[in-house]
Amino acid sequence: DAGVTQSPTHLIKTRGQQVTLRCSPKSGHDTVSWYQQALGQGPQFIFQYYEEEERQRGNFPDRFSGHQFPNYSSELNVNALLLGDSALYLCASSFPPPTGERYGYTFGSGTRLTVV
Amino acid sequence: AQSVTQLGSHVSVSEGALVLLRCNYSSSVPPYLFWYVQYPNQGLQLLLKYTTGATLVKGINGFEAEFKKSETSFHLTKPSAHMSDAAEYFCGTGANNLFFGTGTRLTVIP
């Protein structure tokens, strides 16, 4: 049973560029959440997708956008990259709320984004 | 606002010694508390979580945590540390979108 798969594992981008990160949820899960983990910090919630719509959003600017496909996989897009966007980006999948709360979340290993 | 505070960004223990990682939550936090572990270059793995019911929660790998409302604490413990426990540990809260603390790096000394 495959867990959460994220690609790529590492990425280097130049300031001002755009980046797309990808996530395939665990089999049976249809809800995908994205988190940003800066160096030395805990993960911060970016947004959550369910039924191909953004359901909740954390305190992140509009430069951060996402998409969920019919097969439940998801993309995170970041435009106009800043040096401060350098972080580990984690994807977590779950059942939809409220079931997801009961059974918890499965995290991927993340994509390490470096902006230079 | 929901928040948790992890006391001590780094904790070192000897192999076989008690592990105690401290976490306090704000009174506005709903009773959804959890601990995740992150091994180097890996994602997060759920150790245990508290929602309702018994206040002593047992998790994987021999870890447990006790929800103490009077102290607003949810400390993580393990009776005997193993080398494989060396990792970053995150306390957090939230049911749907999760709020994490800043993490505690556990070092186990042989």
CSV table of N, CA and C in Angstrom, one decimal, chain A residues 20-113:
chain,number,residue,atom,x,y,z
A,20,THR,N,6.2,24.3,-9.4
A,20,THR,CA,5.0,23.4,-9.2
A,20,THR,C,5.5,22.1,-8.5
A,21,LEU,N,4.9,21.8,-7.4
A,21,LEU,CA,5.2,20.6,-6.6
A,21,LEU,C,4.0,19.7,-6.7
A,22,ARG,N,4.3,18.4,-6.7
A,22,ARG,CA,3.2,17.4,-6.9
A,22,ARG,C,3.1,16.4,-5.8
A,23,CYS,N,1.9,15.9,-5.6
A,23,CYS,CA,1.6,15.0,-4.5
A,23,CYS,C,0.5,14.0,-4.9
A,24,SER,N,0.8,12.7,-4.6
A,24,SER,CA,-0.1,11.7,-4.8
A,24,SER,C,-0.5,11.1,-3.5
A,25,PRO,N,-1.8,11.1,-3.1
A,25,PRO,CA,-2.2,10.7,-1.8
A,25,PRO,C,-2.1,9.2,-1.6
A,26,LYS,N,-2.2,8.9,-0.3
A,26,LYS,CA,-2.2,7.4,0.0
A,26,LYS,C,-3.5,6.8,-0.5
A,27,SER,N,-3.4,5.6,-0.9
A,27,SER,CA,-4.6,4.9,-1.5
A,27,SER,C,-5.7,4.9,-0.5
A,28,GLY,N,-6.9,5.3,-1.0
A,28,GLY,CA,-8.1,5.4,-0.1
A,28,GLY,C,-8.3,6.8,0.4
A,29,HIS,N,-7.3,7.6,0.4
A,29,HIS,CA,-7.5,9.0,0.8
A,29,HIS,C,-7.9,9.9,-0.3
A,30,ASP,N,-8.8,10.9,0.0
A,30,ASP,CA,-9.2,11.8,-1.1
A,30,ASP,C,-9.0,13.3,-0.7
A,31,THR,N,-8.4,13.5,0.4
A,31,THR,CA,-8.2,14.9,0.9
A,31,THR,C,-6.7,15.2,1.0
A,32,VAL,N,-6.3,16.3,0.5
A,32,VAL,CA,-4.8,16.6,0.5
A,32,VAL,C,-4.6,18.0,1.1
A,33,SER,N,-3.6,18.0,2.0
A,33,SER,CA,-3.3,19.3,2.7
A,33,SER,C,-1.8,19.5,2.4
A,34,TRP,N,-1.4,20.8,2.3
A,34,TRP,CA,0.0,21.2,2.0
A,34,TRP,C,0.5,22.0,3.2
A,35,TYR,N,1.7,21.8,3.6
A,35,TYR,CA,2.4,22.5,4.7
A,35,TYR,C,3.7,22.9,4.2
A,36,GLN,N,4.2,24.1,4.8
A,36,GLN,CA,5.5,24.6,4.6
A,36,GLN,C,6.3,24.5,5.9
A,37,GLN,N,7.5,23.9,5.8
A,37,GLN,CA,8.3,23.8,7.0
A,37,GLN,C,9.6,24.5,6.7
A,38,ALA,N,9.8,25.7,7.3
A,38,ALA,CA,11.0,26.4,7.2
A,38,ALA,C,12.1,25.7,8.1
A,39,LEU,N,13.3,26.0,7.8
A,39,LEU,CA,14.4,25.4,8.5
A,39,LEU,C,14.3,25.7,10.0
A,40,GLY,N,14.3,24.7,10.9
A,40,GLY,CA,14.2,24.9,12.3
A,40,GLY,C,12.8,25.2,12.9
A,41,GLN,N,11.8,25.1,12.0
A,41,GLN,CA,10.5,25.4,12.4
A,41,GLN,C,9.5,24.2,12.3
A,42,GLY,N,8.4,24.4,12.9
A,42,GLY,CA,7.4,23.4,12.7
A,42,GLY,C,6.6,23.6,11.4
A,43,PRO,N,6.0,22.6,10.8
A,43,PRO,CA,5.2,22.8,9.6
A,43,PRO,C,4.1,23.8,9.8
A,44,GLN,N,3.8,24.6,8.7
A,44,GLN,CA,2.7,25.6,8.8
A,44,GLN,C,1.7,25.2,7.7
A,45,PHE,N,0.4,25.3,8.0
A,45,PHE,CA,-0.6,24.9,7.1
A,45,PHE,C,-0.8,25.9,6.0
A,46,ILE,N,-0.8,25.4,4.7
A,46,ILE,CA,-1.0,26.3,3.6
A,46,ILE,C,-2.4,26.3,3.1
A,47,PHE,N,-2.9,25.1,2.7
A,47,PHE,CA,-4.3,24.9,2.3
A,47,PHE,C,-4.6,23.4,2.2
A,48,GLN,N,-5.9,23.2,2.1
A,48,GLN,CA,-6.4,21.8,2.0
A,48,GLN,C,-7.4,21.7,0.8
A,49,TYR,N,-7.3,20.6,0.1
A,49,TYR,CA,-8.2,20.4,-1.1
A,49,TYR,C,-9.0,19.1,-0.9
A,50,TYR,N,-10.2,19.2,-1.2
A,50,TYR,CA,-11.2,18.1,-1.2
A,50,TYR,C,-12.2,18.3,-2.2
A,51,GLU,N,-12.5,17.2,-3.0
A,51,GLU,CA,-13.4,17.3,-4.1
A,51,GLU,C,-13.0,18.4,-5.1
A,52,GLU,N,-11.7,18.5,-5.3
A,52,GLU,CA,-11.1,19.4,-6.3
A,52,GLU,C,-11.3,20.9,-6.0
A,53,GLU,N,-11.6,21.2,-4.7
A,53,GLU,CA,-11.8,22.6,-4.3
A,53,GLU,C,-10.9,22.9,-3.1
A,54,GLU,N,-10.5,24.1,-3.0
A,54,GLU,CA,-9.8,24.6,-1.8
A,54,GLU,C,-10.8,24.7,-0.7
A,55,ARG,N,-10.6,24.0,0.4
A,55,ARG,CA,-11.6,24.0,1.5
A,55,ARG,C,-11.2,24.9,2.6
A,56,GLN,N,-9.9,24.9,2.9
A,56,GLN,CA,-9.4,25.8,4.0
A,56,GLN,C,-8.0,26.3,3.5
A,57,ARG,N,-7.7,27.5,4.1
A,57,ARG,CA,-6.5,28.1,3.7
A,57,ARG,C,-5.8,28.8,5.0
A,58,GLY,N,-4.5,28.6,5.1
A,58,GLY,CA,-3.8,29.2,6.1
A,58,GLY,C,-3.4,30.6,5.7
A,59,ASN,N,-2.5,31.2,6.5
A,59,ASN,CA,-2.1,32.6,6.3
A,59,ASN,C,-0.9,32.7,5.3
A,60,PHE,N,-1.2,32.4,4.1
A,60,PHE,CA,-0.2,32.5,3.0
A,60,PHE,C,-0.8,33.4,1.9
A,61,PRO,N,0.1,34.1,1.2
A,61,PRO,CA,-0.3,35.0,0.1
A,61,PRO,C,-0.8,34.3,-1.1
A,62,ASP,N,-1.5,35.0,-2.0
A,62,ASP,CA,-2.1,34.4,-3.2
A,62,ASP,C,-1.1,33.9,-4.1
A,63,ARG,N,0.2,34.2,-3.9
A,63,ARG,CA,1.3,33.6,-4.7
A,63,ARG,C,1.3,32.0,-4.6
A,64,PHE,N,0.7,31.6,-3.5
A,64,PHE,CA,0.6,30.1,-3.3
A,64,PHE,C,-0.8,29.7,-3.8
A,65,SER,N,-0.8,28.8,-4.7
A,65,SER,CA,-2.1,28.3,-5.2
A,65,SER,C,-2.0,26.8,-5.4
A,66,GLY,N,-3.1,26.2,-5.6
A,66,GLY,CA,-3.1,24.7,-5.7
A,66,GLY,C,-4.1,24.2,-6.7
A,67,HIS,N,-4.1,22.9,-6.8
A,67,HIS,CA,-5.1,22.3,-7.6
A,67,HIS,C,-5.2,20.8,-7.2
A,68,GLN,N,-6.4,20.3,-7.3
A,68,GLN,CA,-6.6,18.9,-7.1
A,68,GLN,C,-7.3,18.2,-8.3
A,69,PHE,N,-6.8,17.1,-8.7
A,69,PHE,CA,-7.3,16.4,-9.9
A,69,PHE,C,-8.3,15.4,-9.5
A,70,PRO,N,-9.1,14.9,-10.5
A,70,PRO,CA,-10.1,13.9,-10.3
A,70,PRO,C,-9.5,12.6,-9.6
A,71,ASN,N,-8.3,12.3,-9.8
A,71,ASN,CA,-7.7,11.1,-9.2
A,71,ASN,C,-7.2,11.4,-7.8
A,72,TYR,N,-7.5,12.6,-7.2
A,72,TYR,CA,-7.2,13.1,-5.9
A,72,TYR,C,-5.7,13.6,-5.8
A,73,SER,N,-4.9,13.4,-6.8
A,73,SER,CA,-3.5,14.0,-6.7
A,73,SER,C,-3.6,15.5,-6.7
A,74,SER,N,-2.6,16.1,-6.2
A,74,SER,CA,-2.6,17.6,-6.1
A,74,SER,C,-1.3,18.3,-6.5
A,75,GLU,N,-1.4,19.5,-6.8
A,75,GLU,CA,-0.2,20.3,-7.1
A,75,GLU,C,-0.3,21.6,-6.3
A,76,LEU,N,0.9,22.0,-5.9
A,76,LEU,CA,1.1,23.3,-5.2
A,76,LEU,C,1.9,24.1,-6.1
A,77,ASN,N,1.5,25.3,-6.4
A,77,ASN,CA,2.1,26.3,-7.3
A,77,ASN,C,2.5,27.5,-6.5
A,78,VAL,N,3.8,27.9,-6.7
A,78,VAL,CA,4.2,29.2,-6.0
A,78,VAL,C,4.8,30.1,-7.1
A,79,ASN,N,4.2,31.3,-7.2
A,79,ASN,CA,4.7,32.3,-8.2
A,79,ASN,C,5.6,33.3,-7.6
A,80,ALA,N,6.4,33.9,-8.5
A,80,ALA,CA,7.2,35.0,-8.0
A,80,ALA,C,8.0,34.7,-6.8
A,81,LEU,N,8.8,33.6,-6.9
A,81,LEU,CA,9.5,33.1,-5.7
A,81,LEU,C,10.4,34.1,-5.0
A,82,LEU,N,10.3,34.0,-3.7
A,82,LEU,CA,11.2,34.8,-2.8
A,82,LEU,C,12.2,33.9,-2.1
A,83,LEU,N,13.3,34.5,-1.7
A,83,LEU,CA,14.2,33.8,-0.9
A,83,LEU,C,13.6,33.1,0.3
A,84,GLY,N,12.6,33.7,0.9
A,84,GLY,CA,12.0,33.2,2.1
A,84,GLY,C,11.0,32.1,1.8
A,85,ASP,N,10.9,31.7,0.5
A,85,ASP,CA,10.0,30.6,0.2
A,85,ASP,C,10.8,29.3,0.3
A,86,SER,N,12.1,29.4,0.5
A,86,SER,CA,13.0,28.2,0.7
A,86,SER,C,12.5,27.4,1.9
A,87,ALA,N,12.1,26.2,1.7
A,87,ALA,CA,11.6,25.4,2.8
A,87,ALA,C,11.4,24.0,2.3
A,88,LEU,N,11.0,23.1,3.3
A,88,LEU,CA,10.5,21.8,2.9
A,88,LEU,C,9.0,21.8,2.8
A,89,TYR,N,8.5,21.4,1.7
A,89,TYR,CA,7.0,21.4,1.5
A,89,TYR,C,6.5,20.0,1.6
A,90,LEU,N,5.6,19.9,2.6
A,90,LEU,CA,5.0,18.6,2.9
A,90,LEU,C,3.6,18.5,2.5
A,91,CYS,N,3.3,17.3,2.0
A,91,CYS,CA,1.9,17.0,1.6
A,91,CYS,C,1.4,16.0,2.5
A,92,ALA,N,0.1,16.1,3.0
A,92,ALA,CA,-0.5,15.1,3.9
A,92,ALA,C,-1.8,14.7,3.3
A,93,SER,N,-2.1,13.5,3.3
A,93,SER,CA,-3.4,13.0,2.8
A,93,SER,C,-4.2,12.4,3.9
A,94,SER,N,-5.5,12.4,3.7
A,94,SER,CA,-6.5,11.9,4.8
A,94,SER,C,-7.8,11.6,4.1
A,95,PHE,N,-8.7,11.0,5.0
A,95,PHE,CA,-10.1,11.0,4.6
A,95,PHE,C,-10.6,12.4,4.8
A,96,PRO,N,-11.8,12.7,4.2
A,96,PRO,CA,-12.3,14.0,4.4
A,96,PRO,C,-12.8,14.3,5.8
A,97,PRO,N,-12.9,15.5,6.2
A,97,PRO,CA,-13.4,15.8,7.5
A,97,PRO,C,-14.9,15.4,7.6
A,98,PRO,N,-15.4,15.0,8.7
A,98,PRO,CA,-14.6,14.8,10.0
A,98,PRO,C,-13.9,13.5,10.2
A,99,THR,N,-14.1,12.6,9.2
A,99,THR,CA,-13.4,11.3,9.4
A,99,THR,C,-11.9,11.4,9.5
A,100,GLY,N,-11.4,12.3,8.7
A,100,GLY,CA,-9.9,12.5,8.7
A,100,GLY,C,-9.4,12.9,10.0
A,101,GLU,N,-10.1,13.6,10.8
A,101,GLU,CA,-9.7,13.9,12.2
A,101,GLU,C,-9.5,12.7,13.0
A,102,ARG,N,-10.4,11.7,12.8
A,102,ARG,CA,-10.4,10.5,13.7
A,102,ARG,C,-9.2,9.6,13.3
A,103,TYR,N,-9.0,9.5,12.0
A,103,TYR,CA,-8.0,8.5,11.6
A,103,TYR,C,-6.6,9.2,11.3
A,104,GLY,N,-6.5,10.5,11.3
A,104,GLY,CA,-5.2,11.1,11.2
A,104,GLY,C,-4.8,11.3,9.8
A,105,TYR,N,-3.6,11.8,9.7
A,105,TYR,CA,-3.0,12.2,8.4
A,105,TYR,C,-1.8,11.4,8.1
A,106,THR,N,-1.5,11.2,6.8
A,106,THR,CA,-0.3,10.5,6.4
A,106,THR,C,0.5,11.5,5.6
A,107,PHE,N,1.7,11.8,6.0
A,107,PHE,CA,2.6,12.7,5.4
A,107,PHE,C,3.6,12.1,4.4
A,108,GLY,N,3.9,12.8,3.4
A,108,GLY,CA,4.9,12.4,2.5
A,108,GLY,C,6.3,12.9,3.0
A,109,SER,N,7.3,12.6,2.3
A,109,SER,CA,8.7,12.9,2.7
A,109,SER,C,9.1,14.3,2.3
A,110,GLY,N,8.2,15.0,1.5
A,110,GLY,CA,8.4,16.4,1.2
A,110,GLY,C,9.3,16.7,0.0
A,111,THR,N,9.2,17.9,-0.4
A,111,THR,CA,10.0,18.5,-1.5
A,111,THR,C,10.8,19.6,-0.9
A,112,ARG,N,12.1,19.5,-1.0
A,112,ARG,CA,13.0,20.6,-0.5
A,112,ARG,C,13.2,21.6,-1.6
A,113,LEU,N,12.7,22.8,-1.4
A,113,LEU,CA,12.8,23.9,-2.3
A,113,LEU,C,13.8,24.9,-1.9
